[in-house]
Coordinates of C-alpha atoms and ligand atoms in Angstrom, one line a residue:
Chain A
M1 CA -9.6 -30.9 13.1
K2 CA -12.9 -30.3 14.8
E3 CA -14.5 -26.9 14.7
N4 CA -15.6 -25.9 18.1
S5 CA -19.0 -24.3 18.1
I6 CA -18.6 -22.4 21.4
V7 CA -17.7 -18.8 20.8
N8 CA -15.8 -17.3 23.6
R9 CA -16.0 -13.6 24.4
Y10 CA -13.6 -11.5 26.4
D11 CA -13.3 -7.7 27.1
V12 CA -9.5 -7.8 26.3
V13 CA -7.6 -10.5 24.5
V14 CA -3.8 -10.2 24.6
I15 CA -1.7 -12.0 22.0
G16 CA 1.6 -13.1 23.4
G17 CA 2.7 -13.9 27.0
G18 CA 6.1 -12.1 27.0
P19 CA 6.8 -9.1 29.2
A20 CA 4.7 -6.9 27.0
G21 CA 1.6 -9.2 27.1
L22 CA 1.9 -9.8 30.8
A23 CA 2.1 -6.1 31.7
A24 CA -0.7 -5.3 29.3
A25 CA -3.1 -8.0 30.6
I26 CA -2.4 -7.1 34.3
E27 CA -3.0 -3.4 33.7
A28 CA -6.2 -4.0 31.6
K29 CA -7.6 -6.0 34.5
K30 CA -6.6 -3.3 37.0
H31 CA -8.4 -0.6 35.0
G32 CA -11.7 -2.3 34.7
A33 CA -11.7 -4.8 31.9
K34 CA -13.9 -7.6 33.3
S35 CA -12.5 -10.5 31.4
V36 CA -9.0 -10.7 30.1
C37 CA -7.4 -13.6 28.2
V38 CA -3.7 -14.0 27.3
I39 CA -2.9 -16.4 24.4
E40 CA 0.6 -17.8 24.2
R41 CA 1.9 -20.3 21.7
D42 CA 4.7 -21.6 24.0
K43 CA 4.2 -24.0 26.9
E44 CA 4.8 -21.3 29.5
L45 CA 4.6 -17.5 30.0
G46 CA 7.5 -15.1 30.0
G47 CA 8.4 -15.0 26.3
I48 CA 12.0 -14.4 25.3
L49 CA 12.9 -13.5 28.9
Q50 CA 13.0 -17.2 29.9
Q51 CA 16.1 -17.7 27.8
C52 CA 17.8 -14.4 28.8
I53 CA 19.4 -15.7 32.0
H54 CA 21.8 -12.8 32.4
N55 CA 21.2 -9.9 34.7
G56 CA 20.4 -6.2 33.9
F57 CA 16.6 -6.4 33.9
G58 CA 14.3 -4.3 36.1
L59 CA 16.7 -1.5 37.1
H60 CA 14.0 1.1 36.4
I61 CA 10.8 -0.7 37.3
F62 CA 12.0 -2.6 40.4
K63 CA 15.2 -0.7 41.2
E64 CA 16.8 -4.1 41.3
D65 CA 19.2 -5.9 39.1
L66 CA 17.3 -9.0 38.0
T67 CA 17.8 -11.8 35.4
G68 CA 15.3 -12.3 32.6
P69 CA 13.5 -15.3 34.3
E70 CA 13.4 -13.4 37.7
Y71 CA 11.8 -10.4 36.0
A72 CA 9.3 -12.6 34.2
E73 CA 8.3 -14.5 37.3
R74 CA 7.3 -11.4 39.2
F75 CA 4.7 -10.6 36.5
I76 CA 3.6 -14.2 36.0
I77 CA 2.8 -14.4 39.7
E78 CA 0.9 -11.2 39.6
L79 CA -1.0 -12.3 36.5
M80 CA -1.9 -15.7 38.1
E81 CA -3.3 -13.9 41.1
S82 CA -5.5 -11.4 39.2
G83 CA -8.0 -13.8 37.7
I84 CA -6.8 -13.5 34.1
T85 CA -7.5 -16.4 31.7
C86 CA -4.4 -18.0 30.1
K87 CA -4.3 -20.2 27.1
L88 CA -0.9 -21.8 26.7
D89 CA 0.3 -23.9 23.8
T90 CA -2.2 -21.9 21.7
M91 CA -1.5 -20.2 18.5
V92 CA -3.4 -17.2 17.1
L93 CA -3.9 -17.9 13.4
D94 CA -5.8 -14.9 12.3
I95 CA -7.5 -11.7 13.5
S96 CA -10.3 -10.0 11.6
E97 CA -10.9 -6.3 11.5
D98 CA -14.0 -6.7 13.7
L99 CA -11.9 -8.3 16.4
D100 CA -12.6 -12.0 15.9
L101 CA -9.7 -14.2 16.6
Q102 CA -9.1 -17.7 15.2
I103 CA -7.0 -19.8 17.5
L104 CA -5.7 -23.4 17.5
N105 CA -4.5 -25.7 20.2
T106 CA -4.6 -29.4 21.1
Y107 CA -7.2 -29.1 23.9
D108 CA -9.9 -26.8 22.3
G109 CA -9.1 -27.6 18.7
F110 CA -9.9 -24.8 16.3
M111 CA -11.9 -22.0 17.9
H112 CA -13.1 -18.5 17.5
I113 CA -12.8 -15.8 20.2
K114 CA -14.5 -12.5 20.1
A115 CA -12.8 -9.5 21.8
E116 CA -13.9 -6.0 22.6
A117 CA -10.3 -4.9 22.4
I118 CA -7.1 -6.8 21.3
V119 CA -3.5 -6.1 22.4
L120 CA -0.8 -7.3 20.0
A121 CA 2.2 -8.4 22.0
M122 CA 3.9 -11.0 19.7
G123 CA 7.4 -9.6 20.1
C124 CA 10.0 -9.9 17.3
R125 CA 12.0 -12.4 15.5
E126 CA 15.7 -12.5 14.5
R127 CA 17.0 -11.5 11.2
T128 CA 18.5 -14.6 9.5
R129 CA 21.3 -15.3 7.0
E130 CA 18.9 -15.2 4.1
A131 CA 18.3 -11.5 5.0
V132 CA 22.0 -10.7 4.3
N133 CA 22.7 -13.2 1.6
I134 CA 26.1 -14.5 2.4
P135 CA 27.5 -16.6 -0.6
G136 CA 28.9 -20.1 -0.1
T137 CA 27.6 -23.4 0.9
R138 CA 24.8 -24.1 3.4
P139 CA 26.4 -26.4 5.9
A140 CA 25.2 -27.2 9.4
G141 CA 26.6 -25.0 12.2
V142 CA 25.0 -21.7 11.3
F143 CA 22.6 -20.4 14.0
T144 CA 21.1 -17.1 15.0
A145 CA 22.3 -16.0 18.4
G146 CA 18.9 -16.3 19.9
T147 CA 18.5 -19.9 18.8
A148 CA 21.9 -20.7 20.3
Q149 CA 20.8 -19.0 23.5
R150 CA 17.7 -21.1 23.8
F151 CA 19.6 -24.3 23.0
L152 CA 22.3 -23.5 25.7
N153 CA 20.2 -22.0 28.4
M154 CA 17.1 -24.1 28.3
E155 CA 18.1 -27.4 26.6
G156 CA 21.7 -27.5 27.8
Y157 CA 23.1 -28.0 24.3
L158 CA 26.3 -26.1 23.3
V159 CA 26.2 -25.3 19.6
G160 CA 30.0 -25.4 19.0
K161 CA 33.5 -25.0 20.3
K162 CA 35.2 -22.6 17.8
I163 CA 32.8 -19.8 17.1
M164 CA 32.7 -16.8 14.8
M165 CA 30.0 -14.2 15.2
L166 CA 28.6 -11.8 12.6
G167 CA 26.7 -8.9 14.0
T168 CA 26.9 -7.1 17.3
G169 CA 23.3 -7.1 18.6
D170 CA 23.0 -7.4 22.4
I171 CA 21.9 -11.0 22.1
G172 CA 25.1 -11.8 20.2
L173 CA 27.3 -10.0 22.7
I174 CA 25.7 -11.7 25.6
M175 CA 26.0 -15.1 23.9
A176 CA 29.8 -14.5 23.2
R177 CA 30.3 -14.3 27.0
R178 CA 28.0 -17.1 27.7
L179 CA 29.7 -19.5 25.2
T180 CA 33.1 -18.5 26.6
L181 CA 32.0 -19.3 30.1
E182 CA 30.9 -22.7 28.9
G183 CA 34.3 -23.4 27.5
A184 CA 33.9 -22.5 23.8
E185 CA 36.3 -20.2 22.0
V186 CA 34.7 -17.1 20.4
R187 CA 37.3 -16.2 17.9
A188 CA 36.0 -12.8 16.8
V189 CA 32.8 -10.7 16.7
L190 CA 32.4 -8.8 13.4
A191 CA 30.5 -5.5 12.9
R192 CA 30.0 -4.2 9.4
R193 CA 29.7 -0.7 10.7
G194 CA 32.2 1.4 12.6
Y195 CA 30.3 1.0 15.8
P196 CA 28.7 -1.9 17.7
G197 CA 24.9 -2.4 17.4
G198 CA 24.4 -3.4 21.0
L199 CA 24.7 -1.5 24.3
M200 CA 28.2 -0.3 25.3
R201 CA 27.9 -2.0 28.7
N202 CA 27.5 -5.3 26.9
V203 CA 30.6 -4.6 24.7
A204 CA 32.5 -3.9 28.0
Q205 CA 31.3 -6.8 30.1
C206 CA 30.9 -9.4 27.4
L207 CA 33.8 -8.8 25.0
H208 CA 36.4 -6.7 26.8
D209 CA 36.2 -8.7 30.0
Y210 CA 37.0 -11.9 28.1
D211 CA 39.4 -10.5 25.5
I212 CA 37.1 -11.4 22.7
P213 CA 38.2 -9.4 19.6
L214 CA 35.6 -6.9 18.3
M215 CA 36.4 -6.4 14.6
L216 CA 34.6 -3.2 13.5
R217 CA 34.1 -2.6 9.7
H218 CA 34.4 -6.3 8.8
T219 CA 32.0 -8.8 7.3
I220 CA 31.8 -12.4 6.1
V221 CA 31.9 -12.8 2.4
K222 CA 31.9 -16.6 2.1
I223 CA 30.9 -19.6 4.2
I224 CA 33.1 -22.7 3.7
G225 CA 32.3 -26.3 4.5
K226 CA 30.4 -29.3 3.2
E227 CA 28.4 -31.1 5.9
R228 CA 29.4 -28.8 8.8
I229 CA 30.9 -25.3 8.5
E230 CA 34.7 -25.3 8.5
G231 CA 35.5 -21.6 8.2
V232 CA 34.5 -18.2 6.9
L233 CA 36.2 -15.7 4.7
V234 CA 36.3 -12.3 6.4
A235 CA 36.7 -9.0 4.6
R236 CA 37.1 -5.4 5.6
T237 CA 34.2 -3.1 4.7
D238 CA 34.2 0.4 3.2
E239 CA 32.2 3.5 4.2
E240 CA 29.1 2.0 2.5
R241 CA 29.5 -1.3 4.5
K242 CA 30.5 -3.1 1.2
P243 CA 33.4 -5.6 1.4
I244 CA 36.8 -4.4 0.1
P245 CA 38.1 -6.8 -2.6
G246 CA 41.5 -8.3 -1.7
S247 CA 41.1 -7.9 2.0
E248 CA 39.8 -11.4 2.5
E249 CA 41.2 -13.6 5.3
L250 CA 40.2 -17.1 6.2
Y251 CA 39.0 -17.9 9.8
E252 CA 38.5 -21.5 10.8
C253 CA 35.5 -22.3 12.9
D254 CA 32.9 -25.0 13.5
T255 CA 30.0 -22.6 14.2
L256 CA 28.8 -19.2 12.8
L257 CA 26.4 -17.2 15.0
L258 CA 24.4 -14.4 13.5
S259 CA 23.4 -11.4 15.6
L260 CA 22.0 -9.1 13.0
G261 CA 19.1 -7.5 14.8
L262 CA 15.5 -8.1 15.3
I263 CA 12.3 -7.5 13.2
P264 CA 8.9 -7.0 14.8
E265 CA 6.6 -10.0 14.2
N266 CA 3.6 -8.5 12.3
E267 CA 2.1 -11.2 10.1
L268 CA -1.0 -11.2 12.2
S269 CA -1.2 -7.4 12.3
K270 CA -1.0 -7.2 8.5
G271 CA -3.9 -9.7 8.2
A272 CA -6.0 -7.5 10.4
G273 CA -5.4 -4.4 8.2
V274 CA -3.1 -2.7 10.8
K275 CA -1.0 0.0 9.1
L276 CA 2.7 -0.5 9.6
D277 CA 5.6 2.1 9.8
P278 CA 8.4 1.0 7.4
A279 CA 11.0 2.7 9.7
T280 CA 10.1 0.5 12.8
G281 CA 8.6 -2.5 11.0
G282 CA 5.7 -2.3 13.6
P283 CA 2.3 -0.7 13.7
V284 CA 1.7 3.0 13.5
V285 CA 0.4 3.8 17.0
N286 CA -1.0 6.8 18.9
E287 CA -0.4 8.0 22.5
S288 CA -2.6 5.1 23.9
M289 CA -0.7 2.5 21.8
E290 CA -3.8 2.0 19.6
T291 CA -3.1 1.0 16.0
S292 CA -4.9 2.2 12.9
V293 CA -7.6 -0.4 13.5
K294 CA -10.0 0.8 16.2
G295 CA -9.8 -1.4 19.3
I296 CA -6.5 -3.1 18.3
F297 CA -3.6 -2.0 20.5
A298 CA 0.0 -3.0 20.4
C299 CA 3.1 -2.9 22.7
G300 CA 6.6 -4.2 23.2
N301 CA 8.8 -5.5 20.5
V302 CA 6.0 -5.9 18.0
V303 CA 5.8 -2.1 17.8
H304 CA 9.5 -1.3 17.8
V305 CA 12.6 -3.2 19.0
H306 CA 13.4 -2.3 22.6
D307 CA 16.8 -2.8 24.2
L308 CA 15.4 -2.4 27.7
V309 CA 12.6 -4.6 29.0
D310 CA 11.7 -1.9 31.5
Y311 CA 10.5 0.3 28.7
V312 CA 8.6 -2.6 27.3
T313 CA 6.8 -2.8 30.6
D314 CA 6.0 0.9 30.8
E315 CA 4.7 1.0 27.2
S316 CA 2.7 -2.2 27.7
R317 CA 1.0 -0.9 30.9
R318 CA -0.1 2.1 28.9
A319 CA -1.5 -0.2 26.2
G320 CA -3.3 -2.4 28.6
K321 CA -4.8 0.5 30.5
S322 CA -5.9 2.1 27.2
A323 CA -7.5 -1.1 26.0
A324 CA -9.6 -1.3 29.2
Y325 CA -10.5 2.4 28.8
F326 CA -11.5 1.7 25.2
V327 CA -13.8 -1.1 26.3
R328 CA -15.3 1.2 29.0
K329 CA -15.7 3.9 26.4
K330 CA -13.4 6.2 28.4
L331 CA -10.8 6.8 25.6
K332 CA -11.2 10.1 23.9
E333 CA -11.3 9.8 20.1
N334 CA -11.6 13.4 19.0
G335 CA -10.0 16.6 19.9
L336 CA -6.6 17.9 19.0
L337 CA -4.5 15.5 17.0
I338 CA -0.8 16.0 16.5
K339 CA 1.5 14.0 14.2
T340 CA 5.1 13.3 15.3
E341 CA 7.8 13.7 12.7
P342 CA 11.3 12.4 12.8
G343 CA 13.6 15.3 11.8
K344 CA 17.3 15.4 10.8
G345 CA 19.2 12.5 12.3
I346 CA 16.2 10.6 13.7
K347 CA 15.1 7.3 12.3
Y348 CA 11.7 7.0 13.9
I349 CA 9.5 8.3 16.7
V350 CA 6.9 6.3 18.7
P351 CA 4.1 7.2 19.1
H352 CA 3.3 8.4 15.6
L353 CA 0.0 10.3 16.6
I354 CA -1.0 12.1 19.7
R355 CA -4.5 12.8 20.8
V356 CA -3.8 15.5 23.4
D357 CA -7.0 14.9 25.4
N358 CA -5.8 11.4 26.5
L359 CA -2.5 12.6 28.0
N360 CA -2.4 13.1 31.7
K361 CA 1.1 13.3 33.1
S362 CA 3.9 13.8 30.6
L363 CA 4.2 12.7 27.1
Q364 CA 7.2 10.4 26.4
L365 CA 8.5 10.1 22.9
F366 CA 10.8 7.2 22.1
M367 CA 13.2 7.3 19.2
R368 CA 16.3 6.0 17.6
V369 CA 19.0 8.1 15.9
R370 CA 20.4 7.2 12.5
E371 CA 24.1 7.4 13.3
V372 CA 26.5 7.9 16.3
Y373 CA 26.1 11.4 17.8
P374 CA 28.6 12.2 20.6
N375 CA 27.8 15.4 22.6
S376 CA 24.6 16.5 20.9
R377 CA 21.2 17.9 21.6
L378 CA 17.7 16.6 20.8
I379 CA 15.6 19.5 19.7
V380 CA 11.8 19.3 19.8
K381 CA 9.7 21.6 17.7
A382 CA 6.0 22.3 17.8
D383 CA 5.4 23.2 14.2
N384 CA 8.4 25.6 13.7
E385 CA 8.9 26.7 17.3
V386 CA 11.5 25.0 19.5
I387 CA 9.8 23.9 22.7
K388 CA 12.5 21.7 24.3
K389 CA 16.2 21.0 24.0
S390 CA 17.9 18.1 25.7
R391 CA 21.6 17.6 25.9
K392 CA 22.8 14.0 25.3
M393 CA 26.4 12.9 26.0
H394 CA 26.2 10.1 23.6
M395 CA 23.6 8.8 21.2
T396 CA 23.9 5.7 19.0
P397 CA 21.4 3.7 16.8
G398 CA 21.9 0.8 19.2
E399 CA 20.3 2.6 22.1
M400 CA 16.8 3.9 22.2
D401 CA 16.5 7.5 23.4
N402 CA 13.5 9.2 24.9
I403 CA 12.3 12.7 25.7
R404 CA 9.5 13.9 27.9
I405 CA 7.2 16.7 26.9
D406 CA 4.7 18.6 29.1
P407 CA 1.2 18.2 27.7
K408 CA 0.3 21.8 28.8
I409 CA 2.7 23.1 26.2
L410 CA 0.9 21.1 23.5
Q411 CA -2.5 22.3 24.8
Q412 CA -1.4 25.9 24.7
R413 CA 0.3 25.9 21.3
K414 CA -1.9 23.4 19.5
P415 CA 0.7 22.4 16.9
A416 CA -0.1 20.1 13.9
I417 CA 3.3 18.6 14.0
L418 CA 5.7 17.7 16.7
S419 CA 9.2 17.0 15.4
V420 CA 12.5 16.0 16.9
Q421 CA 15.9 16.5 15.4
V422 CA 19.5 16.0 16.4
K423 CA 22.0 18.9 16.5
R424 CA 25.7 18.4 17.2
E425 CA 27.0 20.7 19.9
E426 CA 29.3 22.6 17.6
E427 CA 26.7 23.2 14.9
Chain B
M1 CA 51.5 3.6 41.8
S2 CA 50.3 4.6 38.4
S3 CA 48.4 7.9 38.1
E4 CA 47.4 7.3 34.5
A5 CA 43.8 7.9 33.7
K6 CA 41.9 4.7 32.8
E7 CA 38.9 4.7 30.4
I8 CA 36.1 2.8 32.0
I9 CA 32.7 1.9 30.6
C10 CA 30.2 1.9 33.4
I11 CA 28.2 -1.3 33.3
I12 CA 25.9 -0.5 36.3
C13 CA 23.0 0.6 34.1
P14 CA 22.4 0.5 30.3
V15 CA 23.3 4.2 29.8
G16 CA 26.8 2.9 29.7
C17 CA 28.7 6.1 30.5
R18 CA 32.2 6.3 29.1
M19 CA 34.1 7.5 32.1
T20 CA 37.7 8.3 33.0
A21 CA 39.0 7.3 36.4
V22 CA 42.4 8.3 37.9
R23 CA 44.0 8.2 41.3
D24 CA 44.1 11.6 42.9
K25 CA 45.6 12.3 46.3
N26 CA 43.7 15.6 46.7
S27 CA 40.2 14.1 46.4
P28 CA 38.6 12.6 49.6
S29 CA 38.1 9.2 48.0
G30 CA 41.6 9.1 46.7
F31 CA 40.2 8.9 43.1
L32 CA 38.8 11.3 40.5
V33 CA 36.1 9.9 38.3
S34 CA 34.7 12.0 35.5
E35 CA 32.1 11.8 32.7
N36 CA 29.8 9.6 34.9
Q37 CA 26.2 10.7 34.8
C38 CA 25.4 9.6 38.4
K39 CA 27.0 8.7 41.7
K40 CA 26.9 4.9 41.1
G41 CA 29.3 5.4 38.2
E42 CA 31.9 7.0 40.6
A43 CA 31.7 4.0 42.9
Y44 CA 32.0 1.6 40.0
G45 CA 35.0 3.5 38.5
I46 CA 36.8 3.3 41.9
E47 CA 36.0 -0.4 42.2
E48 CA 37.3 -1.1 38.7
L49 CA 40.6 0.4 39.6
T50 CA 40.9 -1.4 43.0
N51 CA 38.8 -4.6 43.0
P52 CA 36.8 -5.4 39.8
T53 CA 33.8 -7.6 40.5
R54 CA 31.0 -9.1 38.4
V55 CA 27.6 -10.8 38.8
L56 CA 27.8 -14.4 37.4
T57 CA 24.7 -16.0 35.9
T58 CA 24.7 -19.4 34.3
T59 CA 22.6 -22.7 34.4
V60 CA 22.7 -26.0 36.3
K61 CA 21.4 -29.4 35.3
I62 CA 17.9 -30.1 36.6
N63 CA 16.0 -33.4 36.7
P64 CA 13.2 -34.0 35.9
G65 CA 12.4 -30.4 35.0
I66 CA 10.3 -29.1 32.1
Y67 CA 13.6 -28.0 30.7
N68 CA 17.1 -29.6 31.0
R69 CA 18.7 -26.6 32.6
L70 CA 17.7 -24.3 35.5
P71 CA 18.9 -20.7 35.3
V72 CA 20.9 -19.7 38.4
R73 CA 22.8 -16.6 39.6
I74 CA 25.1 -15.5 42.3
N75 CA 23.3 -13.2 44.6
G76 CA 26.0 -10.6 44.7
S77 CA 29.1 -9.5 42.9
I78 CA 32.2 -11.7 43.0
P79 CA 35.8 -10.8 42.2
K80 CA 36.4 -11.1 38.4
N81 CA 39.2 -13.7 38.9
K82 CA 36.7 -16.0 40.7
I83 CA 34.4 -16.3 37.7
F84 CA 36.0 -19.3 36.0
P85 CA 36.7 -21.2 39.3
C86 CA 33.0 -20.7 40.2
M87 CA 31.9 -22.0 36.8
K88 CA 33.9 -25.2 37.5
V89 CA 32.1 -25.8 40.8
I90 CA 28.7 -24.9 39.4
N91 CA 29.0 -27.3 36.5
K92 CA 29.3 -30.2 38.9
V93 CA 25.9 -29.7 40.6
E94 CA 22.6 -31.1 39.7
V95 CA 19.3 -30.1 41.3
K96 CA 15.9 -31.8 41.6
A97 CA 12.7 -30.4 40.2
P98 CA 10.4 -28.9 41.5
I99 CA 12.4 -25.9 42.7
K100 CA 11.4 -22.5 43.9
I101 CA 12.9 -19.2 42.7
G102 CA 15.5 -17.9 45.2
S103 CA 16.4 -21.4 46.6
V104 CA 20.0 -21.6 47.6
I105 CA 21.9 -24.2 45.6
I106 CA 25.5 -23.5 46.7
E107 CA 26.0 -21.6 50.0
N108 CA 29.0 -19.2 50.2
I109 CA 30.4 -20.3 46.9
L110 CA 34.2 -20.5 47.0
N111 CA 34.2 -18.3 50.2
T112 CA 33.0 -15.3 48.2
G113 CA 30.3 -14.6 50.8
C114 CA 27.7 -15.0 48.1
D115 CA 25.3 -17.9 47.4
L116 CA 24.3 -19.5 44.1
I117 CA 20.5 -19.3 43.9
A118 CA 17.8 -20.4 41.5
S119 CA 16.7 -17.6 39.1
R120 CA 13.2 -19.1 38.5
S121 CA 10.8 -21.7 39.8
M122 CA 10.5 -24.9 37.8
K123 CA 8.0 -27.6 37.8
A124 CA 8.8 -31.3 37.5
S125 CA 8.1 -32.7 34.0
Ligands
FAD501 C1 16.4 -14.1 21.1 C2 16.2 -12.8 21.8 C3 16.9 -12.4 23.0 C4 16.7 -11.2 23.6 N1 17.5 -10.8 24.7 C5 17.3 -9.6 25.3 C6 18.1 -9.2 26.4 O1 19.0 -9.9 26.8 N2 17.8 -8.1 27.1 C7 16.7 -7.3 26.7 O2 16.5 -6.3 27.4 N3 16.0 -7.6 25.6 C8 16.3 -8.8 24.9 N4 15.6 -9.1 23.8 C9 14.5 -8.2 23.4 C10 13.3 -8.7 24.2 O3 12.6 -9.4 23.3 C11 12.5 -7.6 24.8 O4 13.2 -6.9 25.8 C12 11.3 -8.2 25.5 O5 11.4 -9.5 25.7 C13 10.1 -7.9 24.5 O6 8.9 -8.4 25.1 P1 7.8 -8.8 24.2 O7 6.7 -9.3 25.2 O8 7.4 -7.6 23.3 O9 8.2 -10.0 23.3 P2 8.6 -11.5 23.6 O10 9.3 -11.7 24.9 O11 9.3 -12.0 22.4 O12 7.2 -12.2 23.7 C14 6.3 -12.4 22.7 C15 5.4 -13.6 22.9 O13 4.4 -13.8 21.9 C16 4.3 -15.1 21.6 N5 3.6 -15.2 20.3 C17 4.0 -14.6 19.1 N6 3.2 -14.8 18.1 C18 2.1 -15.5 18.6 C19 0.9 -16.1 18.1 N7 0.6 -15.9 16.8 N8 0.1 -16.7 18.9 C20 0.4 -16.9 20.3 N9 1.5 -16.4 20.8 C21 2.4 -15.7 20.0 C22 5.7 -15.7 21.6 O14 5.7 -17.1 21.8 C23 6.3 -14.9 22.8 O15 6.1 -15.6 24.0 C24 15.7 -10.3 23.1 C25 15.0 -10.7 22.0 C26 15.2 -11.9 21.4 C27 14.3 -12.2 20.2
SF4_502 S1 27.4 6.4 35.7 FE1 25.2 6.1 36.4 S2 24.0 6.7 34.6 FE2 26.1 6.3 33.9 S3 26.1 4.1 33.3 FE3 26.8 4.2 35.4 S4 25.0 3.9 36.6 FE4 24.3 4.4 34.6

């Protein structure tokens, strides 16, 4: 490996060329960053969207019902036209606290890049079987839903014919339909909890439409098979999601797909000393999507797992614009600082910190609830005073919620803590 | 005709409203849809009772593309019972790279009035 002596310098370096990285780079350029570089390890831009061939993207941003690749292509074209440097097939190996990046590819070799600001947009990865520890053999035929999605939609390889699925994340639900359309039999989709992890619309149009059984409160207790998987033992689960002894039943299959959710990809962030929130698995961020390390911003699934790409785009535009403002020294660092705090029923809130002076229009708080709440209210408190109530017909951990707050209220009241809690209608 | 209320999950947007739809002679549309959070849900509920349709997305073989498959979609909604027949037709086609996003691959597929189009541009390998 040769060490390249040329040190490159950019105003803003974006790591990851998925929807988050694309939107952040475009917006950074628009807001005055003179040189912007996107670094992507894959051979093309678009990130995970290129394998998400189903529709349902862009309803908010474009008011159109697009597929993943269509959504990505709009941003890729805009990026190409805005004079942003793109390094494909390039891996970021390390980031230092003083914003020096080590990168590696086959055309530059090993190289250092110096950035005035960095935007982390590495997305997330799928939870794997090891994460849930299913006993039994380790035969071939066990895939994550996302891997099966890439194989089928990009390489044209069908992973199996008789499929069992553990987990009800959106990718899994969408793959259940996709595999059925391609002639495979999806025998059942199992959820350990009493509700599905993905969006209701995906349960409706992917499972109900094709009569695929959704078995709530069930899990797999054993994988059977030598070379290739031959079956799984399925058991009912109790209130604590633990299998109930004696309830086991054998299901034959040639493939097991796992759709157990996503985890933000933060190995690089940790290396740079970025503080992570255990509840999201991503960086602690402020209103400008800046992390605990000055000049390092983050957006998209690397911060918290989004179920809607439109929100990824919104958030990433904010991160890109803020990175440009930071470089131009227009981001306000002092002034009133408010901490957000997840109250009863709320798992996390993004952003974690708010510097009120940087807010212009409204402040949007994103959050997930801890359990299913039909007909409830989100209650926002500035210190101990209620400043907003918002009625929600249905909240579930599988769907991200958000609430808008008028910055003027915060300027007037100057609270130290802004908290959100859930209240059931009858309470 | 049945006047029983049907529970319908609206799939138009990710909010996924759980609605009830029922035939109702007294309403101007002939139907009563409730629990929908917006107008689109009402239209969807009525359609689900009368003529359910879906958007079909899949892939076709591409040669010599940077990948083996090109994502494609039908540029409108087709009746639910046309989905598998369409898949049969689509699985027979093969396209040549390079191709541009939006290119028509099958015109008026199975007389649905909709075309099968490319969901992305793809370079030749
Ligand atoms: C398998 C899968 C399927 C999904 N399906 C859907 C769906 O159907 N609908 C939906 O709304 N959401 C879906 N999601 C969520 C989806 O990821 C987000 O909506 C959106 O794509 C997130 O955008 P992003 O840019 O944050 O991440 P990504 O799209 O994942 O992009 C991250 C990019 O960073 C690159 N990268 C990572 N680390 C490095 C590094 N060290 N150096 C260089 N480059 C790097 C990756 O190669 C990737 O291209 C899916 C997620 C996964 C994992
Ligand atoms: S009724 Fe309106 S808000 Fe509700 S899911 Fe349908 S389109 Fe979305």
